[in-house]
Short mmCIF file of C-alpha atoms in Angstrom, two decimals:
data_model
loop_
_atom_site.label_atom_id
_atom_site.label_comp_id
_atom_site.label_asym_id
_atom_site.label_seq_id
_atom_site.Cartn_x
_atom_site.Cartn_y
_atom_site.Cartn_z
CA MET A 1 22.84 11.42 -10.68
CA HIS A 2 19.47 12.93 -9.78
CA TYR A 3 18.55 15.68 -7.35
CA ILE A 4 15.24 15.82 -5.53
CA TYR A 5 14.02 18.74 -3.41
CA THR A 6 11.20 17.78 -1.08
CA HIS A 7 9.46 19.79 1.62
CA ALA A 8 6.62 19.29 4.05
CA SER A 9 3.10 19.67 2.70
CA ASN A 10 2.67 22.46 5.26
CA PRO A 11 4.84 25.37 4.10
CA LYS A 12 5.19 26.54 7.72
CA SER A 13 6.63 23.25 8.85
CA LYS A 14 10.12 23.49 10.31
CA HIS A 15 10.94 20.03 9.00
CA LYS A 16 12.01 20.93 5.49
CA LEU A 17 14.05 18.41 3.61
CA LYS A 18 17.26 19.44 1.93
CA LEU A 19 18.42 19.00 -1.63
CA THR A 20 19.55 15.40 -1.81
CA GLN A 21 21.75 13.67 -4.32
CA LEU A 22 20.36 10.29 -5.29
CA THR A 23 21.90 7.50 -7.27
CA MET A 24 19.20 5.50 -9.04
CA THR A 25 19.60 1.82 -9.60
CA LYS A 26 18.82 0.29 -12.98
CA SER A 27 15.65 -1.19 -11.48
CA GLN A 28 14.50 2.23 -10.26
CA ILE A 29 15.11 3.74 -13.70
CA THR A 30 13.14 0.88 -15.24
CA LEU A 31 10.24 1.61 -12.86
CA ALA A 32 10.28 5.28 -13.81
CA ILE A 33 10.15 4.41 -17.51
CA LEU A 34 7.37 1.88 -16.83
CA PHE A 35 5.28 4.48 -15.02
CA THR A 36 5.70 6.92 -17.92
CA LEU A 37 4.62 4.30 -20.45
CA LEU A 38 1.59 3.25 -18.40
CA THR A 39 0.55 6.88 -18.10
CA PHE A 40 -0.04 6.96 -21.83
CA ILE A 41 -1.99 3.72 -22.23
CA ASP A 42 -4.62 4.52 -24.84
CA VAL A 43 -8.04 3.98 -23.35
CA SER A 44 -9.86 6.48 -25.53
CA THR A 45 -13.16 5.38 -27.01
CA SER A 46 -15.78 6.74 -29.31
CA SER A 47 -19.16 7.70 -27.86
CA SER A 48 -20.70 4.65 -29.52
CA ASN A 49 -18.36 2.40 -27.56
CA VAL A 50 -19.44 3.57 -24.11
CA PHE A 51 -21.39 1.03 -22.07
CA ASN A 52 -23.40 2.91 -19.45
CA VAL A 53 -24.49 0.69 -16.56
CA VAL A 54 -27.84 2.53 -16.42
CA SER A 55 -28.57 1.31 -19.96
CA PHE A 56 -28.21 -2.24 -18.62
CA GLY A 57 -30.67 -1.68 -15.75
CA ALA A 58 -28.62 -0.09 -12.94
CA LYS A 59 -30.52 2.34 -10.71
CA PRO A 60 -28.69 5.35 -9.17
CA ASP A 61 -30.85 5.31 -6.04
CA GLY A 62 -28.47 3.51 -3.66
CA VAL A 63 -31.17 0.96 -2.84
CA THR A 64 -31.83 -1.15 -5.94
CA ASP A 65 -29.39 -4.01 -6.48
CA SER A 66 -27.37 -3.04 -9.58
CA THR A 67 -24.93 -5.97 -9.48
CA ALA A 68 -26.32 -7.77 -12.53
CA ALA A 69 -26.42 -4.54 -14.56
CA PHE A 70 -22.75 -3.78 -13.78
CA LEU A 71 -21.80 -7.28 -14.84
CA LYS A 72 -23.76 -7.08 -18.11
CA ALA A 73 -22.14 -3.75 -18.99
CA TRP A 74 -18.70 -5.22 -18.32
CA GLN A 75 -19.36 -8.32 -20.40
CA ALA A 76 -20.59 -6.25 -23.35
CA ALA A 77 -17.54 -3.95 -23.21
CA CYS A 78 -15.15 -6.84 -22.71
CA VAL A 79 -16.01 -8.50 -26.03
CA SER A 80 -15.78 -5.25 -28.00
CA ALA A 81 -13.36 -5.32 -30.93
CA TYR A 82 -12.42 -1.70 -30.16
CA SER A 83 -11.37 0.21 -27.04
CA ALA A 84 -14.39 0.49 -24.77
CA THR A 85 -15.58 2.30 -21.66
CA VAL A 86 -17.82 1.02 -18.89
CA MET A 87 -19.46 4.16 -17.52
CA VAL A 88 -20.89 4.54 -14.03
CA PRO A 89 -22.61 7.97 -14.08
CA THR A 90 -23.41 10.26 -11.17
CA GLY A 91 -25.66 8.84 -8.48
CA THR A 92 -25.34 6.09 -5.90
CA PHE A 93 -25.33 2.45 -7.00
CA LEU A 94 -25.75 -0.57 -4.71
CA VAL A 95 -23.48 -3.43 -5.78
CA LYS A 96 -22.99 -6.75 -4.01
CA GLY A 97 -19.97 -9.03 -4.39
CA ILE A 98 -18.93 -8.98 -8.05
CA THR A 99 -16.14 -10.32 -10.27
CA PHE A 100 -15.07 -8.59 -13.48
CA THR A 101 -13.21 -11.24 -15.47
CA GLY A 102 -10.67 -10.69 -18.24
CA PRO A 103 -8.70 -10.54 -20.31
CA CYS A 104 -10.91 -8.55 -22.66
CA LYS A 105 -10.54 -8.29 -26.44
CA SER A 106 -9.49 -4.62 -26.39
CA LYS A 107 -8.34 -1.91 -24.01
CA LEU A 108 -11.01 -1.09 -21.48
CA LYS A 109 -11.68 1.92 -19.27
CA PHE A 110 -13.88 1.59 -16.18
CA GLN A 111 -14.98 5.17 -15.54
CA VAL A 112 -16.84 6.01 -12.33
CA ALA A 113 -18.44 9.43 -11.85
CA GLY A 114 -20.77 8.43 -9.02
CA THR A 115 -20.61 6.39 -5.83
CA VAL A 116 -20.72 2.62 -5.51
CA VAL A 117 -21.91 1.31 -2.13
CA ALA A 118 -21.84 -2.16 -0.60
CA PRO A 119 -24.79 -3.81 1.15
CA ALA A 120 -25.31 -2.54 4.69
CA ASP A 121 -25.69 -6.16 5.82
CA TYR A 122 -22.10 -7.34 6.31
CA TRP A 123 -23.21 -10.98 6.12
CA ALA A 124 -24.15 -10.49 2.46
CA PHE A 125 -20.63 -11.38 1.28
CA GLY A 126 -20.43 -14.74 3.06
CA ASN A 127 -16.89 -16.16 2.95
CA SER A 128 -15.97 -14.78 -0.49
CA GLY A 129 -13.16 -12.53 0.77
CA TYR A 130 -13.84 -9.76 -1.72
CA TRP A 131 -16.38 -7.09 -2.64
CA ILE A 132 -15.16 -5.96 -6.09
CA LEU A 133 -12.71 -8.25 -7.87
CA PHE A 134 -10.94 -7.61 -11.17
CA ASN A 135 -9.60 -11.01 -12.23
CA ARG A 136 -6.98 -11.50 -14.96
CA VAL A 137 -7.65 -8.17 -16.63
CA SER A 138 -5.05 -6.48 -18.83
CA LYS A 139 -4.66 -3.13 -20.57
CA MET A 140 -7.42 -1.51 -18.56
CA SER A 141 -7.86 1.52 -16.37
CA LEU A 142 -10.04 2.19 -13.32
CA VAL A 143 -10.69 5.91 -13.14
CA GLY A 144 -12.49 8.05 -10.57
CA GLY A 145 -15.44 7.43 -8.32
CA THR A 146 -16.08 6.62 -4.68
CA PHE A 147 -16.41 3.07 -3.35
CA ASP A 148 -18.01 2.96 0.11
CA ALA A 149 -18.09 -0.47 1.81
CA ARG A 150 -20.13 0.90 4.74
CA ALA A 151 -18.35 -1.38 7.20
CA SER A 152 -19.17 0.28 10.54
CA GLY A 153 -21.46 -2.61 11.51
CA PHE A 154 -18.78 -5.13 10.64
CA TRP A 155 -16.18 -3.29 12.75
CA ALA A 156 -18.60 -3.22 15.70
CA CYS A 157 -19.11 -6.96 15.34
CA ARG A 158 -15.35 -7.57 15.34
CA LYS A 159 -14.77 -5.39 18.38
CA SER A 160 -17.60 -7.04 20.35
CA GLY A 161 -16.08 -10.50 20.01
CA GLN A 162 -19.28 -11.90 18.48
CA ASN A 163 -19.44 -14.46 15.71
CA CYS A 164 -18.65 -12.45 12.57
CA PRO A 165 -17.91 -13.25 8.92
CA PRO A 166 -14.24 -13.13 7.89
CA GLY A 167 -14.66 -9.84 6.08
CA VAL A 168 -13.88 -8.70 2.54
CA ARG A 169 -11.34 -6.55 0.73
CA SER A 170 -13.01 -3.67 -1.08
CA ILE A 171 -11.15 -3.58 -4.43
CA THR A 172 -8.93 -6.47 -5.51
CA PHE A 173 -6.87 -6.98 -8.65
CA ASN A 174 -5.81 -10.57 -9.13
CA ALA A 175 -3.31 -11.62 -11.84
CA ALA A 176 -3.76 -8.28 -13.61
CA LYS A 177 -1.32 -6.85 -16.14
CA ASP A 178 -0.75 -3.36 -17.58
CA VAL A 179 -3.31 -1.52 -15.47
CA VAL A 180 -3.76 2.14 -14.48
CA ILE A 181 -5.76 3.07 -11.35
CA SER A 182 -6.35 6.81 -10.99
CA GLY A 183 -8.46 9.16 -8.89
CA VAL A 184 -10.28 6.42 -6.99
CA LYS A 185 -11.57 6.93 -3.45
CA SER A 186 -12.29 3.94 -1.20
CA MET A 187 -14.09 4.45 2.10
CA ASN A 188 -14.91 2.34 5.13
CA SER A 189 -13.56 -1.01 3.98
CA GLN A 190 -14.26 -4.13 6.02
CA MET A 191 -10.66 -5.26 5.60
CA SER A 192 -8.11 -3.95 3.06
CA HIS A 193 -9.16 -1.11 0.79
CA MET A 194 -7.19 -2.04 -2.31
CA THR A 195 -5.13 -5.19 -2.93
CA LEU A 196 -2.91 -6.35 -5.78
CA LYS A 197 -1.98 -10.03 -5.92
CA GLY A 198 -0.01 -11.68 -8.70
CA CYS A 199 -0.03 -8.47 -10.75
CA THR A 200 2.47 -7.03 -13.25
CA ASN A 201 2.94 -3.43 -14.36
CA VAL A 202 0.31 -1.49 -12.41
CA ALA A 203 0.44 2.31 -12.04
CA VAL A 204 -1.65 3.68 -9.17
CA ARG A 205 -1.91 7.43 -8.73
CA ASN A 206 -3.94 10.03 -6.87
CA ILE A 207 -6.06 7.60 -4.90
CA LYS A 208 -7.54 8.19 -1.45
CA LEU A 209 -8.19 5.35 1.01
CA VAL A 210 -10.06 6.36 4.15
CA ALA A 211 -11.32 4.63 7.31
CA PRO A 212 -11.36 5.69 10.98
CA GLY A 213 -8.07 5.31 12.82
CA ASN A 214 -9.65 2.82 15.24
CA SER A 215 -11.18 0.58 12.55
CA PRO A 216 -9.67 -2.93 12.84
CA ASN A 217 -7.46 -4.41 10.10
CA THR A 218 -8.39 -1.81 7.51
CA ASP A 219 -5.12 -1.86 5.57
CA GLY A 220 -4.92 0.76 2.87
CA PHE A 221 -2.95 -0.48 -0.14
CA GLY A 222 -1.66 -4.07 -0.15
CA VAL A 223 0.73 -5.73 -2.61
CA GLN A 224 1.79 -9.38 -2.77
CA SER A 225 3.47 -11.57 -5.41
CA SER A 226 3.56 -8.62 -7.80
CA THR A 227 6.18 -6.75 -9.80
CA GLY A 228 6.46 -3.37 -11.48
CA ILE A 229 4.05 -1.46 -9.22
CA THR A 230 4.00 2.31 -8.67
CA LEU A 231 1.93 4.20 -6.07
CA THR A 232 2.19 7.98 -6.37
CA GLY A 233 0.47 11.12 -5.11
CA SER A 234 -1.93 9.31 -2.82
CA THR A 235 -3.45 9.72 0.65
CA VAL A 236 -4.08 6.81 3.02
CA GLN A 237 -5.84 7.27 6.37
CA THR A 238 -6.77 3.94 7.97
CA GLY A 239 -6.81 1.76 11.08
CA ASP A 240 -3.92 -0.46 9.94
CA ASP A 241 -0.96 -0.29 7.54
CA CYS A 242 -1.15 2.56 5.05
CA VAL A 243 0.77 0.28 2.68
CA SER A 244 1.38 -3.43 3.27
CA ILE A 245 4.10 -5.12 1.20
CA GLY A 246 3.85 -8.91 1.20
CA PRO A 247 6.03 -11.81 0.03
CA GLY A 248 6.93 -11.95 -3.64
CA THR A 249 6.84 -8.17 -4.15
CA ARG A 250 9.54 -6.83 -6.48
CA ASN A 251 10.17 -3.46 -8.11
CA PHE A 252 7.69 -1.39 -6.10
CA LEU A 253 8.00 2.40 -6.06
CA ILE A 254 6.04 4.54 -3.58
CA SER A 255 6.33 8.33 -3.81
CA LYS A 256 4.44 11.39 -2.59
CA LEU A 257 2.39 9.40 -0.10
CA ASN A 258 0.51 11.10 2.74
CA CYS A 259 0.11 8.43 5.43
CA GLY A 260 -1.79 8.82 8.69
CA PRO A 261 -3.56 7.87 10.76
CA GLY A 262 -2.51 4.26 10.41
CA HIS A 263 0.39 1.90 11.01
CA GLY A 264 2.78 3.32 8.41
CA VAL A 265 4.42 1.53 5.49
CA SER A 266 5.20 -2.09 6.35
CA ILE A 267 7.17 -4.79 4.61
CA GLY A 268 5.56 -7.89 6.07
CA SER A 269 4.59 -9.48 8.14
CA LEU A 270 6.93 -12.14 6.76
CA ALA A 271 7.77 -15.68 7.91
CA LYS A 272 4.12 -16.68 8.12
CA THR A 273 5.13 -19.92 6.38
CA LEU A 274 8.40 -21.77 5.88
CA ASN A 275 8.54 -21.60 2.08
CA GLU A 276 8.00 -17.95 1.35
CA ASP A 277 9.15 -15.70 -1.47
CA GLY A 278 11.24 -12.61 -0.77
CA VAL A 279 10.78 -8.86 -1.13
CA GLU A 280 13.22 -7.00 -3.35
CA ASN A 281 13.84 -3.55 -4.80
CA VAL A 282 11.30 -1.44 -2.91
CA THR A 283 11.58 2.36 -2.71
CA VAL A 284 9.58 4.70 -0.47
CA SER A 285 10.41 8.35 -1.11
CA ASN A 286 9.19 11.95 -0.80
CA SER A 287 6.42 11.04 1.65
CA VAL A 288 4.93 12.34 4.90
CA PHE A 289 3.82 10.28 7.93
CA THR A 290 1.49 12.00 10.39
CA GLY A 291 0.54 10.54 13.80
CA THR A 292 1.13 6.95 12.70
CA THR A 293 2.10 4.09 15.02
CA ASN A 294 5.04 3.34 12.73
CA GLY A 295 6.90 5.12 9.99
CA VAL A 296 8.79 2.66 7.80
CA ARG A 297 8.76 -0.87 9.17
CA ILE A 298 10.05 -4.33 8.29
CA LYS A 299 8.37 -7.07 10.33
CA SER A 300 8.74 -10.84 10.46
CA TRP A 301 7.61 -13.59 12.79
CA ALA A 302 10.26 -15.38 14.84
CA ARG A 303 10.14 -18.65 12.93
CA ALA A 304 12.04 -20.43 10.17
CA SER A 305 11.54 -19.07 6.67
CA THR A 306 13.15 -19.01 3.24
CA GLY A 307 12.10 -15.39 2.83
CA PHE A 308 14.31 -12.34 2.48
CA VAL A 309 14.26 -8.55 2.18
CA ASN A 310 16.85 -7.00 -0.13
CA LYS A 311 17.54 -3.66 -1.83
CA VAL A 312 15.13 -1.38 0.00
CA PHE A 313 15.39 2.41 -0.02
CA PHE A 314 13.56 4.67 2.46
CA GLN A 315 14.47 8.22 1.50
CA ASN A 316 13.32 11.85 1.75
CA LEU A 317 10.69 11.23 4.42
CA ILE A 318 9.07 13.49 7.03
CA MET A 319 7.84 12.06 10.32
CA LYS A 320 5.31 14.10 12.32
CA ASN A 321 4.71 12.73 15.82
CA VAL A 322 5.26 9.12 14.71
CA GLN A 323 5.63 6.48 17.43
CA ASN A 324 8.26 4.30 15.71
CA PRO A 325 9.72 6.27 12.81
CA ILE A 326 12.32 3.63 11.84
CA ILE A 327 11.76 0.04 12.92
CA ILE A 328 12.80 -3.50 12.09
CA ASP A 329 10.94 -6.07 14.18
CA GLN A 330 11.94 -9.69 13.60
CA ASN A 331 10.02 -10.84 16.67
CA TYR A 332 6.66 -9.67 15.40
CA CYS A 333 3.70 -10.97 17.41
CA PRO A 334 1.03 -8.26 17.77
CA THR A 335 -1.23 -10.12 20.21
CA HIS A 336 1.68 -11.20 22.46
CA GLN A 337 -0.08 -14.54 22.85
CA GLY A 338 1.08 -17.90 21.48
CA CYS A 339 4.11 -16.24 19.92
CA PRO A 340 6.68 -18.40 18.10
CA THR A 341 9.85 -19.01 20.12
CA GLU A 342 12.27 -19.62 17.25
CA HIS A 343 14.49 -17.10 15.49
CA SER A 344 13.36 -15.47 12.27
CA GLY A 345 14.78 -17.05 9.14
CA VAL A 346 14.09 -13.94 7.04
CA LYS A 347 17.39 -12.45 5.85
CA ILE A 348 17.39 -8.65 5.70
CA SER A 349 20.14 -6.91 3.71
CA GLN A 350 20.95 -3.74 1.78
CA VAL A 351 18.38 -1.47 3.41
CA THR A 352 19.06 2.27 3.15
CA TYR A 353 17.51 4.99 5.32
CA ARG A 354 18.38 8.36 3.80
CA ASN A 355 17.29 11.91 4.65
CA ILE A 356 14.58 11.09 7.18
CA GLN A 357 13.56 13.98 9.44
CA GLY A 358 10.90 14.93 11.95
CA THR A 359 9.54 14.09 15.38
CA SER A 360 9.11 10.83 17.23
CA ALA A 361 6.22 10.35 19.67
CA THR A 362 8.36 7.84 21.58
CA GLN A 363 11.87 8.38 22.90
CA GLN A 364 13.22 5.40 20.95
CA ALA A 365 13.10 6.79 17.43
CA MET A 366 15.12 3.98 15.80
CA ASN A 367 14.62 0.32 16.66
CA LEU A 368 16.50 -2.23 14.56
CA ALA A 369 15.75 -5.56 16.26
CA CYS A 370 17.05 -8.22 13.88
CA SER A 371 17.08 -12.01 14.02
CA LYS A 372 19.50 -13.68 16.41
CA THR A 373 20.55 -16.24 13.81
CA ASN A 374 20.26 -14.05 10.69
CA PRO A 375 21.72 -10.60 11.34
CA CYS A 376 20.65 -7.62 9.27
CA THR A 377 23.56 -6.68 6.99
CA GLY A 378 24.33 -3.79 4.69
CA ILE A 379 22.14 -1.33 6.60
CA THR A 380 22.90 2.30 5.67
CA LEU A 381 21.91 5.29 7.81
CA GLN A 382 22.46 8.63 6.09
CA ASP A 383 21.38 12.11 7.19
CA ILE A 384 18.86 11.13 9.85
CA LYS A 385 17.40 13.81 12.13
CA LEU A 386 14.67 12.58 14.46
CA THR A 387 13.83 14.39 17.69
CA TYR A 388 11.64 13.42 20.62
CA ASN A 389 8.59 15.59 21.25
CA LYS A 390 9.18 15.93 24.99
CA GLY A 391 12.45 17.81 24.59
CA THR A 392 14.42 14.77 25.74
CA PRO A 393 17.00 13.45 23.25
CA ALA A 394 15.75 10.57 21.14
CA THR A 395 17.49 7.20 21.40
CA SER A 396 18.22 4.23 19.15
CA TYR A 397 18.34 0.49 19.73
CA CYS A 398 19.99 -2.19 17.62
CA PHE A 399 20.21 -5.95 17.94
CA ASN A 400 22.36 -7.88 15.47
CA ALA A 401 22.28 -5.06 12.91
CA ALA A 402 25.38 -4.09 10.97
CA GLY A 403 26.05 -1.41 8.41
CA THR A 404 27.34 2.06 7.60
CA ASN A 405 26.71 5.57 8.91
CA LEU A 406 26.92 8.56 6.56
CA GLY A 407 26.45 12.23 7.45
CA VAL A 408 24.77 13.36 10.66
CA ILE A 409 22.76 10.66 12.48
CA GLN A 410 20.33 11.77 15.18
CA PRO A 411 19.68 9.89 17.39
CA THR A 412 23.18 8.45 17.60
CA SER A 413 23.55 5.33 15.48
CA CYS A 414 23.78 1.93 17.17
CA LEU A 415 24.81 -0.07 14.09
CA ASN A 416 27.63 -2.58 14.31
CA LYS A 417 30.32 -1.78 11.74
#
């Protein structure tokens, strides 16, 4: 048994969480051990094994194209027989679309002390889909620095309805293994700030992802087809999901997250295609949601799918003026145009909501709208206290959702038993 005491980041907040007894699954224990091990990955190097991008021709003036210099520094470090560091010193460096390819011969640290900026011309990326891509790297760390995609022009193009490029993700890790990402700040992304796809054993801590609340589709942290991921002690303030959890995600632990503005933590959207992998063993704990459009959400399109959501724990969470603190939406269709008319094939089971407190900006604080043909099963509500800001009692809504109630549930539970 484990006991966790969590309180609001504001010591004057009246929404203080109580001491909660938690039973950790074997998978959660494994994640905790994994995070500890990754914390101590040895990325130390001697001074002679530091590859400074300036030595390869990069200019810290924010104007000169330093893309080739960054790539040369990476390539030199990557073939080193000993642990190496790529160093980006103080200053501002202009970098266009770039791919850092691994695996490298030895452990590698990518240390950023300065700021990396993208081209102001949002057409410069074409249809590539990425700005900075780490492909098939292993046993590396990305530490520090600010990455500014300067996407205000791109957002304006999108909002105007003009012909615009598809946009790029700022920092992408593809098929990476045994990686630590620490102290990184990403600003003003065109699309997602940071994305992991097909990755294994990645520890992400103390990052900050920032874009205006009205910036379109600027997801914060996205994970898909990955396993053994931890995200801790981070702040995400964006115009879309703070964290997006896609198909094929397993063993993902999120803790001490400050989310808002944004759309909350979302599993999905799922059922985009018929043959789709599931989401399993996800934990979101000890986190605060402020002014978000959703708190913790599971969303799927209303169409056939082989997908599923299983063994999910939302626990020890504070909601501050959140529009939909607890929501399952299996009729997801954000534009309300051309929506599918089937029933979602995604099977949702064993989802626990435990010790969630705070205020809802809408009267309906809990909305569990499950599939007509695939009911949500094994839902657990335990120690829920959500109030409506207007002084009116909060309400709950359920459709085809069954499970168990434990402790005090406010608003009153609507689960089928």
